[in-house]
PDB file of C-alpha atoms in Angstrom:
ATOM      1  CA  UNK A   1     -19.734-215.318 -78.436  1.00 77.00           C
ATOM      2  CA  UNK A   2     -17.722-212.266 -79.260  1.00 87.00           C
ATOM      3  CA  UNK A   3     -13.979-212.873 -79.423  1.00 89.00           C
ATOM      4  CA  UNK A   4     -12.973-209.578 -77.945  1.00 95.00           C
ATOM      5  CA  UNK A   5     -14.135-206.091 -76.809  1.00 96.00           C
ATOM      6  CA  UNK A   6     -13.485-204.526 -80.170  1.00 97.00           C
ATOM      7  CA  UNK A   7     -15.964-206.960 -81.798  1.00 96.00           C
ATOM      8  CA  UNK A   8     -18.554-205.959 -79.193  1.00 96.00           C
ATOM      9  CA  UNK A   9     -17.986-202.319 -80.169  1.00 97.00           C
ATOM     10  CA  UNK A  10     -18.468-203.149 -83.835  1.00 96.00           C
ATOM     11  CA  UNK A  11     -21.743-204.901 -83.090  1.00 94.00           C
ATOM     12  CA  UNK A  12     -23.197-202.238 -80.755  1.00 95.00           C
ATOM     13  CA  UNK A  13     -22.229-199.438 -83.191  1.00 95.00           C
ATOM     14  CA  UNK A  14     -23.998-201.365 -85.976  1.00 93.00           C
ATOM     15  CA  UNK A  15     -27.171-201.196 -83.857  1.00 91.00           C
ATOM     16  CA  UNK A  16     -26.761-197.419 -83.738  1.00 94.00           C
ATOM     17  CA  UNK A  17     -26.366-197.269 -87.516  1.00 93.00           C
ATOM     18  CA  UNK A  18     -29.519-199.421 -87.926  1.00 90.00           C
ATOM     19  CA  UNK A  19     -31.331-197.017 -85.542  1.00 92.00           C
ATOM     20  CA  UNK A  20     -30.691-194.244 -88.025  1.00 94.00           C
ATOM     21  CA  UNK A  21     -28.028-192.454 -86.046  1.00 97.00           C
ATOM     22  CA  UNK A  22     -26.328-189.477 -87.745  1.00 97.00           C
ATOM     23  CA  UNK A  23     -23.681-189.203 -85.066  1.00 98.00           C
ATOM     24  CA  UNK A  24     -22.203-191.990 -82.931  1.00 98.00           C
ATOM     25  CA  UNK A  25     -19.757-191.434 -80.131  1.00 98.00           C
ATOM     26  CA  UNK A  26     -17.523-194.319 -78.989  1.00 98.00           C
ATOM     27  CA  UNK A  27     -15.207-193.937 -76.030  1.00 98.00           C
ATOM     28  CA  UNK A  28     -12.920-196.606 -74.683  1.00 98.00           C
ATOM     29  CA  UNK A  29     -11.114-195.487 -71.534  1.00 97.00           C
ATOM     30  CA  UNK A  30      -9.138-197.214 -68.856  1.00 96.00           C
ATOM     31  CA  UNK A  31      -8.785-195.626 -65.422  1.00 94.00           C
ATOM     32  CA  UNK A  32      -5.208-196.352 -64.425  1.00 91.00           C
ATOM     33  CA  UNK A  33      -5.987-196.087 -60.719  1.00 92.00           C
ATOM     34  CA  UNK A  34      -8.864-198.552 -60.581  1.00 93.00           C
ATOM     35  CA  UNK A  35      -7.911-200.757 -63.553  1.00 92.00           C
ATOM     36  CA  UNK A  36     -11.509-200.417 -64.753  1.00 95.00           C
ATOM     37  CA  UNK A  37     -12.068-200.261 -68.468  1.00 96.00           C
ATOM     38  CA  UNK A  38     -15.113-198.364 -69.641  1.00 97.00           C
ATOM     39  CA  UNK A  39     -16.894-198.469 -72.955  1.00 98.00           C
ATOM     40  CA  UNK A  40     -19.479-195.857 -73.819  1.00 98.00           C
ATOM     41  CA  UNK A  41     -21.450-195.739 -77.038  1.00 98.00           C
ATOM     42  CA  UNK A  42     -23.883-192.884 -77.599  1.00 98.00           C
ATOM     43  CA  UNK A  43     -26.036-192.323 -80.598  1.00 97.00           C
ATOM     44  CA  UNK A  44     -28.691-189.911 -81.802  1.00 97.00           C
ATOM     45  CA  UNK A  45     -30.769-192.630 -83.478  1.00 96.00           C
ATOM     46  CA  UNK A  46     -34.486-193.260 -83.040  1.00 95.00           C
ATOM     47  CA  UNK A  47     -34.157-194.535 -79.481  1.00 94.00           C
ATOM     48  CA  UNK A  48     -36.746-196.795 -77.855  1.00 93.00           C
ATOM     49  CA  UNK A  49     -39.441-196.787 -75.253  1.00 92.00           C
ATOM     50  CA  UNK A  50     -38.887-198.255 -71.823  1.00 92.00           C
ATOM     51  CA  UNK A  51     -40.543-201.591 -72.588  1.00 90.00           C
ATOM     52  CA  UNK A  52     -38.319-202.180 -75.645  1.00 89.00           C
ATOM     53  CA  UNK A  53     -35.313-201.051 -73.685  1.00 92.00           C
ATOM     54  CA  UNK A  54     -35.872-203.853 -71.167  1.00 90.00           C
ATOM     55  CA  UNK A  55     -36.551-206.442 -73.922  1.00 88.00           C
ATOM     56  CA  UNK A  56     -33.388-205.804 -75.871  1.00 88.00           C
ATOM     57  CA  UNK A  57     -31.365-206.619 -72.805  1.00 90.00           C
ATOM     58  CA  UNK A  58     -33.055-209.990 -72.335  1.00 85.00           C
ATOM     59  CA  UNK A  59     -31.494-212.806 -74.409  1.00 80.00           C
ATOM     60  CA  UNK A  60     -34.469-215.135 -74.047  1.00 74.00           C
ATOM     61  CA  UNK A  61     -37.068-212.665 -75.145  1.00 64.00           C
ATOM     62  CA  UNK A  62     -35.062-211.498 -78.121  1.00 51.00           C
ATOM     63  CA  UNK A  63     -34.911-214.738 -80.039  1.00 46.00           C
ATOM     64  CA  UNK A  64     -38.692-215.016 -80.284  1.00 44.00           C
ATOM     65  CA  UNK A  65     -39.543-211.654 -81.637  1.00 49.00           C
ATOM     66  CA  UNK A  66     -37.811-211.225 -84.955  1.00 51.00           C
ATOM     67  CA  UNK A  67     -36.788-207.759 -83.922  1.00 50.00           C
ATOM     68  CA  UNK A  68     -34.039-205.827 -85.587  1.00 53.00           C
ATOM     69  CA  UNK A  69     -31.552-205.747 -82.747  1.00 57.00           C
ATOM     70  CA  UNK A  70     -29.695-209.072 -82.376  1.00 64.00           C
ATOM     71  CA  UNK A  71     -28.205-210.826 -79.406  1.00 82.00           C
ATOM     72  CA  UNK A  72     -25.350-208.402 -79.165  1.00 89.00           C
ATOM     73  CA  UNK A  73     -26.674-206.333 -76.274  1.00 92.00           C
ATOM     74  CA  UNK A  74     -27.229-209.293 -73.879  1.00 92.00           C
ATOM     75  CA  UNK A  75     -23.824-210.649 -74.930  1.00 92.00           C
ATOM     76  CA  UNK A  76     -22.042-207.402 -73.992  1.00 95.00           C
ATOM     77  CA  UNK A  77     -24.033-207.161 -70.770  1.00 95.00           C
ATOM     78  CA  UNK A  78     -23.022-210.760 -69.933  1.00 93.00           C
ATOM     79  CA  UNK A  79     -19.381-210.063 -70.584  1.00 94.00           C
ATOM     80  CA  UNK A  80     -19.363-206.922 -68.438  1.00 95.00           C
ATOM     81  CA  UNK A  81     -21.280-208.448 -65.537  1.00 94.00           C
ATOM     82  CA  UNK A  82     -19.334-211.726 -65.397  1.00 93.00           C
ATOM     83  CA  UNK A  83     -16.027-209.876 -65.353  1.00 92.00           C
ATOM     84  CA  UNK A  84     -16.766-207.727 -62.326  1.00 92.00           C
ATOM     85  CA  UNK A  85     -18.023-204.768 -64.269  1.00 96.00           C
ATOM     86  CA  UNK A  86     -21.375-203.122 -64.909  1.00 97.00           C
ATOM     87  CA  UNK A  87     -23.780-202.508 -67.677  1.00 97.00           C
ATOM     88  CA  UNK A  88     -26.168-199.613 -68.170  1.00 97.00           C
ATOM     89  CA  UNK A  89     -28.382-198.725 -71.066  1.00 96.00           C
ATOM     90  CA  UNK A  90     -30.506-195.603 -71.369  1.00 96.00           C
ATOM     91  CA  UNK A  91     -32.789-194.602 -74.168  1.00 96.00           C
ATOM     92  CA  UNK A  92     -35.943-192.683 -74.955  1.00 95.00           C
ATOM     93  CA  UNK A  93     -38.036-192.584 -78.110  1.00 94.00           C
ATOM     94  CA  UNK A  94     -36.630-189.947 -80.417  1.00 93.00           C
ATOM     95  CA  UNK A  95     -33.744-189.191 -78.080  1.00 94.00           C
ATOM     96  CA  UNK A  96     -31.067-191.728 -79.012  1.00 96.00           C
ATOM     97  CA  UNK A  97     -29.466-194.474 -76.968  1.00 97.00           C
ATOM     98  CA  UNK A  98     -26.451-194.677 -74.661  1.00 98.00           C
ATOM     99  CA  UNK A  99     -24.805-197.893 -73.585  1.00 97.00           C
ATOM    100  CA  UNK A 100     -22.131-197.873 -70.936  1.00 98.00           C
ATOM    101  CA  UNK A 101     -20.261-201.029 -69.913  1.00 97.00           C
ATOM    102  CA  UNK A 102     -17.373-201.360 -67.548  1.00 97.00           C
ATOM    103  CA  UNK A 103     -14.956-204.198 -67.128  1.00 96.00           C
ATOM    104  CA  UNK A 104     -12.427-205.057 -64.418  1.00 96.00           C
ATOM    105  CA  UNK A 105      -9.083-205.472 -66.216  1.00 94.00           C
ATOM    106  CA  UNK A 106      -7.815-207.678 -63.380  1.00 94.00           C
ATOM    107  CA  UNK A 107     -10.542-210.266 -63.940  1.00 94.00           C
ATOM    108  CA  UNK A 108      -9.159-213.507 -65.510  1.00 93.00           C
ATOM    109  CA  UNK A 109     -12.125-213.951 -67.814  1.00 91.00           C
ATOM    110  CA  UNK A 110     -11.932-210.480 -69.377  1.00 93.00           C
ATOM    111  CA  UNK A 111     -11.689-210.888 -73.124  1.00 94.00           C
ATOM    112  CA  UNK A 112      -8.814-208.983 -74.786  1.00 95.00           C
ATOM    113  CA  UNK A 113      -9.468-205.541 -76.253  1.00 95.00           C
ATOM    114  CA  UNK A 114      -8.755-206.882 -79.778  1.00 96.00           C
ATOM    115  CA  UNK A 115      -8.281-204.801 -82.845  1.00 96.00           C
ATOM    116  CA  UNK A 116      -9.858-201.467 -81.927  1.00 96.00           C
ATOM    117  CA  UNK A 117      -8.039-200.043 -84.918  1.00 96.00           C
ATOM    118  CA  UNK A 118      -9.913-202.265 -87.314  1.00 97.00           C
ATOM    119  CA  UNK A 119     -13.294-201.560 -85.695  1.00 97.00           C
ATOM    120  CA  UNK A 120     -12.687-197.791 -85.969  1.00 97.00           C
ATOM    121  CA  UNK A 121     -11.517-198.021 -89.574  1.00 97.00           C
ATOM    122  CA  UNK A 122     -14.359-200.118 -90.884  1.00 97.00           C
ATOM    123  CA  UNK A 123     -16.991-198.084 -89.035  1.00 96.00           C
ATOM    124  CA  UNK A 124     -15.766-194.764 -90.479  1.00 96.00           C
ATOM    125  CA  UNK A 125     -15.343-195.908 -94.072  1.00 95.00           C
ATOM    126  CA  UNK A 126     -18.270-198.263 -94.487  1.00 93.00           C
ATOM    127  CA  UNK A 127     -20.719-195.657 -93.241  1.00 94.00           C
ATOM    128  CA  UNK A 128     -19.632-192.402 -94.870  1.00 93.00           C
ATOM    129  CA  UNK A 129     -23.041-190.844 -94.186  1.00 94.00           C
ATOM    130  CA  UNK A 130     -22.631-191.234 -90.397  1.00 97.00           C
ATOM    131  CA  UNK A 131     -20.328-189.100 -88.219  1.00 98.00           C
ATOM    132  CA  UNK A 132     -18.182-190.861 -85.652  1.00 98.00           C
ATOM    133  CA  UNK A 133     -16.571-189.312 -82.623  1.00 98.00           C
ATOM    134  CA  UNK A 134     -14.017-191.887 -81.587  1.00 97.00           C
ATOM    135  CA  UNK A 135     -12.001-191.685 -78.368  1.00 97.00           C
ATOM    136  CA  UNK A 136      -9.494-194.138 -76.948  1.00 96.00           C
ATOM    137  CA  UNK A 137      -7.367-193.796 -73.858  1.00 96.00           C
ATOM    138  CA  UNK A 138      -5.758-197.001 -72.518  1.00 95.00           C
ATOM    139  CA  UNK A 139      -2.445-197.614 -70.903  1.00 92.00           C
ATOM    140  CA  UNK A 140      -0.841-194.337 -72.006  1.00 89.00           C
ATOM    141  CA  UNK A 141      -2.070-194.627 -75.621  1.00 90.00           C
ATOM    142  CA  UNK A 142      -4.645-192.058 -76.548  1.00 91.00           C
ATOM    143  CA  UNK A 143      -6.487-191.227 -79.697  1.00 91.00           C
ATOM    144  CA  UNK A 144      -9.300-188.996 -80.819  1.00 94.00           C
ATOM    145  CA  UNK A 145     -10.972-188.694 -84.171  1.00 95.00           C
ATOM    146  CA  UNK A 146     -14.054-186.703 -85.006  1.00 96.00           C
ATOM    147  CA  UNK A 147     -15.066-187.519 -88.562  1.00 96.00           C
ATOM    148  CA  UNK A 148     -17.097-184.320 -88.759  1.00 95.00           C
ATOM    149  CA  UNK A 149     -13.862-182.363 -88.680  1.00 93.00           C
ATOM    150  CA  UNK A 150     -12.183-184.801 -91.071  1.00 94.00           C
ATOM    151  CA  UNK A 151     -15.011-184.403 -93.562  1.00 94.00           C
ATOM    152  CA  UNK A 152     -14.704-180.598 -93.356  1.00 93.00           C
ATOM    153  CA  UNK A 153     -11.071-180.864 -94.246  1.00 91.00           C
ATOM    154  CA  UNK A 154     -11.772-183.293 -97.067  1.00 92.00           C
ATOM    155  CA  UNK A 155     -14.146-180.750 -98.611  1.00 89.00           C
ATOM    156  CA  UNK A 156     -16.379-183.125-100.614  1.00 87.00           C
ATOM    157  CA  UNK A 157     -13.934-186.008-101.019  1.00 90.00           C
ATOM    158  CA  UNK A 158     -15.794-188.976 -99.419  1.00 91.00           C
ATOM    159  CA  UNK A 159     -14.210-190.746 -96.455  1.00 93.00           C
ATOM    160  CA  UNK A 160     -14.467-194.054 -98.346  1.00 93.00           C
ATOM    161  CA  UNK A 161     -12.233-192.836-101.189  1.00 92.00           C
ATOM    162  CA  UNK A 162      -9.228-195.159-101.578  1.00 92.00           C
ATOM    163  CA  UNK A 163      -6.735-192.352-100.799  1.00 91.00           C
ATOM    164  CA  UNK A 164      -8.630-191.513 -97.616  1.00 94.00           C
ATOM    165  CA  UNK A 165      -8.923-195.178 -96.581  1.00 94.00           C
ATOM    166  CA  UNK A 166      -5.161-195.578 -96.859  1.00 93.00           C
ATOM    167  CA  UNK A 167      -4.603-192.312 -94.964  1.00 93.00           C
ATOM    168  CA  UNK A 168      -6.936-193.368 -92.141  1.00 94.00           C
ATOM    169  CA  UNK A 169      -5.345-196.806 -91.902  1.00 95.00           C
ATOM    170  CA  UNK A 170      -1.903-195.266 -91.473  1.00 93.00           C
ATOM    171  CA  UNK A 171      -3.228-192.633 -89.066  1.00 92.00           C
ATOM    172  CA  UNK A 172      -4.810-195.326 -86.888  1.00 94.00           C
ATOM    173  CA  UNK A 173      -1.664-197.434 -86.976  1.00 93.00           C
ATOM    174  CA  UNK A 174       0.370-194.508 -85.686  1.00 90.00           C
ATOM    175  CA  UNK A 175      -1.936-193.657 -82.847  1.00 88.00           C
ATOM    176  CA  UNK A 176      -3.426-196.927 -81.602  1.00 86.00           C
TER     177      UNK A 176
ATOM    178  CA  UNK B   1      -3.969-185.123 -87.824  1.00 67.00           C
ATOM    179  CA  UNK B   2      -1.573-184.071 -90.551  1.00 73.00           C
ATOM    180  CA  UNK B   3      -3.413-181.356 -92.435  1.00 73.00           C
ATOM    181  CA  UNK B   4      -0.771-181.041 -95.133  1.00 83.00           C
ATOM    182  CA  UNK B   5      -1.181-184.673 -96.042  1.00 85.00           C
ATOM    183  CA  UNK B   6      -4.968-184.319 -96.002  1.00 86.00           C
ATOM    184  CA  UNK B   7      -4.755-181.373 -98.359  1.00 86.00           C
ATOM    185  CA  UNK B   8      -2.689-183.432-100.802  1.00 86.00           C
ATOM    186  CA  UNK B   9      -5.191-186.281-100.666  1.00 86.00           C
ATOM    187  CA  UNK B  10      -8.036-183.824-101.213  1.00 87.00           C
ATOM    188  CA  UNK B  11      -6.446-182.329-104.308  1.00 85.00           C
ATOM    189  CA  UNK B  12      -5.560-185.733-105.731  1.00 82.00           C
ATOM    190  CA  UNK B  13      -8.904-187.265-105.017  1.00 82.00           C
ATOM    191  CA  UNK B  14     -11.222-184.395-106.010  1.00 79.00           C
ATOM    192  CA  UNK B  15     -10.614-185.264-109.695  1.00 72.00           C
ATOM    193  CA  UNK B  16     -12.369-188.607-109.498  1.00 68.00           C
ATOM    194  CA  UNK B  17     -15.048-187.669-106.977  1.00 69.00           C
ATOM    195  CA  UNK B  18     -17.397-186.686-109.728  1.00 64.00           C
ATOM    196  CA  UNK B  19     -16.939-190.142-111.201  1.00 60.00           C
ATOM    197  CA  UNK B  20     -17.882-191.806-107.930  1.00 60.00           C
ATOM    198  CA  UNK B  21     -20.979-189.722-107.510  1.00 58.00           C
ATOM    199  CA  UNK B  22     -22.522-191.645-110.388  1.00 63.00           C
ATOM    200  CA  UNK B  23     -23.112-195.289-109.551  1.00 70.00           C
ATOM    201  CA  UNK B  24     -20.062-197.197-108.369  1.00 85.00           C
ATOM    202  CA  UNK B  25     -19.030-199.946-110.804  1.00 91.00           C
ATOM    203  CA  UNK B  26     -18.910-202.557-108.037  1.00 95.00           C
ATOM    204  CA  UNK B  27     -20.597-202.573-104.655  1.00 95.00           C
ATOM    205  CA  UNK B  28     -19.378-205.051-101.999  1.00 96.00           C
ATOM    206  CA  UNK B  29     -21.718-205.616 -99.101  1.00 95.00           C
ATOM    207  CA  UNK B  30     -20.541-207.533 -96.014  1.00 95.00           C
ATOM    208  CA  UNK B  31     -23.133-208.992 -93.583  1.00 93.00           C
ATOM    209  CA  UNK B  32     -22.314-207.455 -90.183  1.00 92.00           C
ATOM    210  CA  UNK B  33     -25.038-208.640 -87.892  1.00 89.00           C
ATOM    211  CA  UNK B  34     -24.138-210.041 -84.492  1.00 88.00           C
ATOM    212  CA  UNK B  35     -23.554-213.585 -85.782  1.00 88.00           C
ATOM    213  CA  UNK B  36     -21.546-212.319 -88.720  1.00 91.00           C
ATOM    214  CA  UNK B  37     -19.289-210.317 -86.484  1.00 93.00           C
ATOM    215  CA  UNK B  38     -18.903-213.243 -84.143  1.00 91.00           C
ATOM    216  CA  UNK B  39     -17.867-215.362 -87.122  1.00 92.00           C
ATOM    217  CA  UNK B  40     -15.170-212.871 -88.208  1.00 94.00           C
ATOM    218  CA  UNK B  41     -16.961-210.546 -90.603  1.00 95.00           C
ATOM    219  CA  UNK B  42     -15.023-207.515 -89.410  1.00 96.00           C
ATOM    220  CA  UNK B  43     -11.732-208.972 -90.683  1.00 97.00           C
ATOM    221  CA  UNK B  44     -13.387-209.678 -93.983  1.00 97.00           C
ATOM    222  CA  UNK B  45     -14.808-206.122 -94.189  1.00 97.00           C
ATOM    223  CA  UNK B  46     -11.438-204.662 -93.212  1.00 97.00           C
ATOM    224  CA  UNK B  47      -9.639-206.637 -95.893  1.00 98.00           C
ATOM    225  CA  UNK B  48     -12.027-205.412 -98.589  1.00 98.00           C
ATOM    226  CA  UNK B  49     -11.739-201.815 -97.357  1.00 97.00           C
ATOM    227  CA  UNK B  50      -7.937-201.947 -97.220  1.00 96.00           C
ATOM    228  CA  UNK B  51      -7.647-203.634-100.638  1.00 97.00           C
ATOM    229  CA  UNK B  52      -9.768-200.864-102.149  1.00 95.00           C
ATOM    230  CA  UNK B  53      -7.363-198.362-100.555  1.00 94.00           C
ATOM    231  CA  UNK B  54      -4.198-200.221-101.584  1.00 95.00           C
ATOM    232  CA  UNK B  55      -5.242-200.869-105.147  1.00 96.00           C
ATOM    233  CA  UNK B  56      -6.821-197.451-105.492  1.00 92.00           C
ATOM    234  CA  UNK B  57     -10.134-198.926-106.708  1.00 93.00           C
ATOM    235  CA  UNK B  58     -12.004-195.634-106.845  1.00 88.00           C
ATOM    236  CA  UNK B  59     -15.000-197.155-108.617  1.00 90.00           C
ATOM    237  CA  UNK B  60     -15.640-199.733-105.887  1.00 94.00           C
ATOM    238  CA  UNK B  61     -17.698-199.098-102.756  1.00 93.00           C
ATOM    239  CA  UNK B  62     -17.555-201.314 -99.689  1.00 95.00           C
ATOM    240  CA  UNK B  63     -20.474-201.223 -97.265  1.00 93.00           C
ATOM    241  CA  UNK B  64     -22.178-203.362 -94.638  1.00 91.00           C
ATOM    242  CA  UNK B  65     -25.590-204.616 -93.763  1.00 88.00           C
ATOM    243  CA  UNK B  66     -27.308-206.408 -90.818  1.00 80.00           C
ATOM    244  CA  UNK B  67     -28.118-210.156 -90.487  1.00 67.00           C
ATOM    245  CA  UNK B  68     -28.320-212.100 -93.739  1.00 62.00           C
ATOM    246  CA  UNK B  69     -30.414-214.903 -92.350  1.00 61.00           C
ATOM    247  CA  UNK B  70     -27.945-217.692 -93.151  1.00 65.00           C
ATOM    248  CA  UNK B  71     -25.962-217.791 -89.929  1.00 67.00           C
ATOM    249  CA  UNK B  72     -24.355-221.124 -90.746  1.00 80.00           C
ATOM    250  CA  UNK B  73     -22.470-219.658 -93.716  1.00 91.00           C
ATOM    251  CA  UNK B  74     -21.246-216.451 -92.209  1.00 91.00           C
ATOM    252  CA  UNK B  75     -19.281-214.337 -92.827  1.00 94.00           C
ATOM    253  CA  UNK B  76     -21.276-213.564 -95.977  1.00 95.00           C
ATOM    254  CA  UNK B  77     -20.530-211.112 -98.726  1.00 96.00           C
ATOM    255  CA  UNK B  78     -22.566-209.941-101.743  1.00 95.00           C
ATOM    256  CA  UNK B  79     -20.914-208.445-104.772  1.00 97.00           C
ATOM    257  CA  UNK B  80     -23.100-206.275-107.005  1.00 96.00           C
ATOM    258  CA  UNK B  81     -21.786-205.317-110.448  1.00 94.00           C
ATOM    259  CA  UNK B  82     -23.548-203.110-112.941  1.00 88.00           C
ATOM    260  CA  UNK B  83     -25.769-205.190-115.282  1.00 89.00           C
ATOM    261  CA  UNK B  84     -24.696-208.523-113.805  1.00 93.00           C
ATOM    262  CA  UNK B  85     -26.421-210.850-111.397  1.00 94.00           C
ATOM    263  CA  UNK B  86     -25.401-210.522-107.737  1.00 95.00           C
ATOM    264  CA  UNK B  87     -22.795-213.053-106.475  1.00 96.00           C
ATOM    265  CA  UNK B  88     -23.168-214.235-102.861  1.00 95.00           C
ATOM    266  CA  UNK B  89     -20.073-215.631-101.068  1.00 97.00           C
ATOM    267  CA  UNK B  90     -20.220-217.593 -97.843  1.00 95.00           C
ATOM    268  CA  UNK B  91     -17.778-218.733 -95.105  1.00 96.00           C
ATOM    269  CA  UNK B  92     -15.474-215.880 -96.016  1.00 97.00           C
ATOM    270  CA  UNK B  93     -12.226-214.951 -94.428  1.00 97.00           C
ATOM    271  CA  UNK B  94      -9.483-212.410 -95.066  1.00 98.00           C
ATOM    272  CA  UNK B  95      -7.557-214.595 -97.579  1.00 98.00           C
ATOM    273  CA  UNK B  96     -10.676-215.438 -99.520  1.00 98.00           C
ATOM    274  CA  UNK B  97     -11.612-211.741 -99.572  1.00 98.00           C
ATOM    275  CA  UNK B  98      -8.268-210.948-101.213  1.00 98.00           C
ATOM    276  CA  UNK B  99      -8.910-213.516-103.928  1.00 98.00           C
ATOM    277  CA  UNK B 100     -12.415-212.064-104.516  1.00 98.00           C
ATOM    278  CA  UNK B 101     -10.883-208.634-105.001  1.00 98.00           C
ATOM    279  CA  UNK B 102      -8.271-209.811-107.521  1.00 97.00           C
ATOM    280  CA  UNK B 103     -10.306-212.373-109.436  1.00 97.00           C
ATOM    281  CA  UNK B 104     -13.813-210.977-109.287  1.00 98.00           C
ATOM    282  CA  UNK B 105     -13.664-207.227-108.586  1.00 97.00           C
ATOM    283  CA  UNK B 106     -10.551-206.423-110.660  1.00 96.00           C
ATOM    284  CA  UNK B 107     -10.590-209.169-113.352  1.00 95.00           C
ATOM    285  CA  UNK B 108     -14.331-209.771-113.582  1.00 94.00           C
ATOM    286  CA  UNK B 109     -14.401-213.526-112.886  1.00 96.00           C
ATOM    287  CA  UNK B 110     -16.467-214.536-109.828  1.00 97.00           C
ATOM    288  CA  UNK B 111     -14.721-217.056-107.578  1.00 98.00           C
ATOM    289  CA  UNK B 112     -17.192-219.963-107.981  1.00 96.00           C
ATOM    290  CA  UNK B 113     -15.698-222.108-105.240  1.00 96.00           C
ATOM    291  CA  UNK B 114     -16.627-219.516-102.557  1.00 96.00           C
ATOM    292  CA  UNK B 115     -20.029-218.709-104.017  1.00 96.00           C
ATOM    293  CA  UNK B 116     -23.201-220.135-102.355  1.00 92.00           C
TER     294      UNK B 116
END
């Protein structure tokens, strides 16, 4: 079981990295009117055909196949569906993958959001070769970071340089 | 984003970028498959990353990989040093990660009690 939503994000984004994504977009948004939280993760990785797309959502199939994608997708799907939300996954071979999950924030079993800040930080600095477009807008706090822009400003200094790590940590603390 | 601050970082860091482009002295790899994350691997990874930042360890690279196949001992971490055998640590947490940074990565003595 994942402890919180931020751990789910970490896990799903790792699938995107494994799928060879160059660019991964993560958006966490809460609609103040409906109290629905939505999580969208979009990548430009290798994608999958329709048969595989069905299989990766099935926890019972997955354990028998030794495939690359773990149990993380059925876990997220389970969390979304048991807390009054929804789960949708779209993909096509060569065309990337999008996962969108929603959660009802009023549901008593909804796990906490957890440390989104830590998930964002470790994603960006432990995969300097991947670009992340990170968006967060929950309860009046909002944040946007596109590492493509950041890297342009850094002009050759890698995002996992100690100085940049410290800068990003502080930046995330201020905005999340 | 504070561009002034970024510019300062860029100027300061550009000096040792060339150094890093050769092989890093130490590579720390944290297992971040689903079971690793469920066991707390993200905190471990975050601690390594932030220690590298805090201690300005510009010759150390922290990265992550998928399942390590030993789910019972997760979170798992591998430390690769130039010309030395790899050290694998199991059942890691944030405090243990700090000790690995000080004792192994900085001072060169693997922490045998955490090794598997």
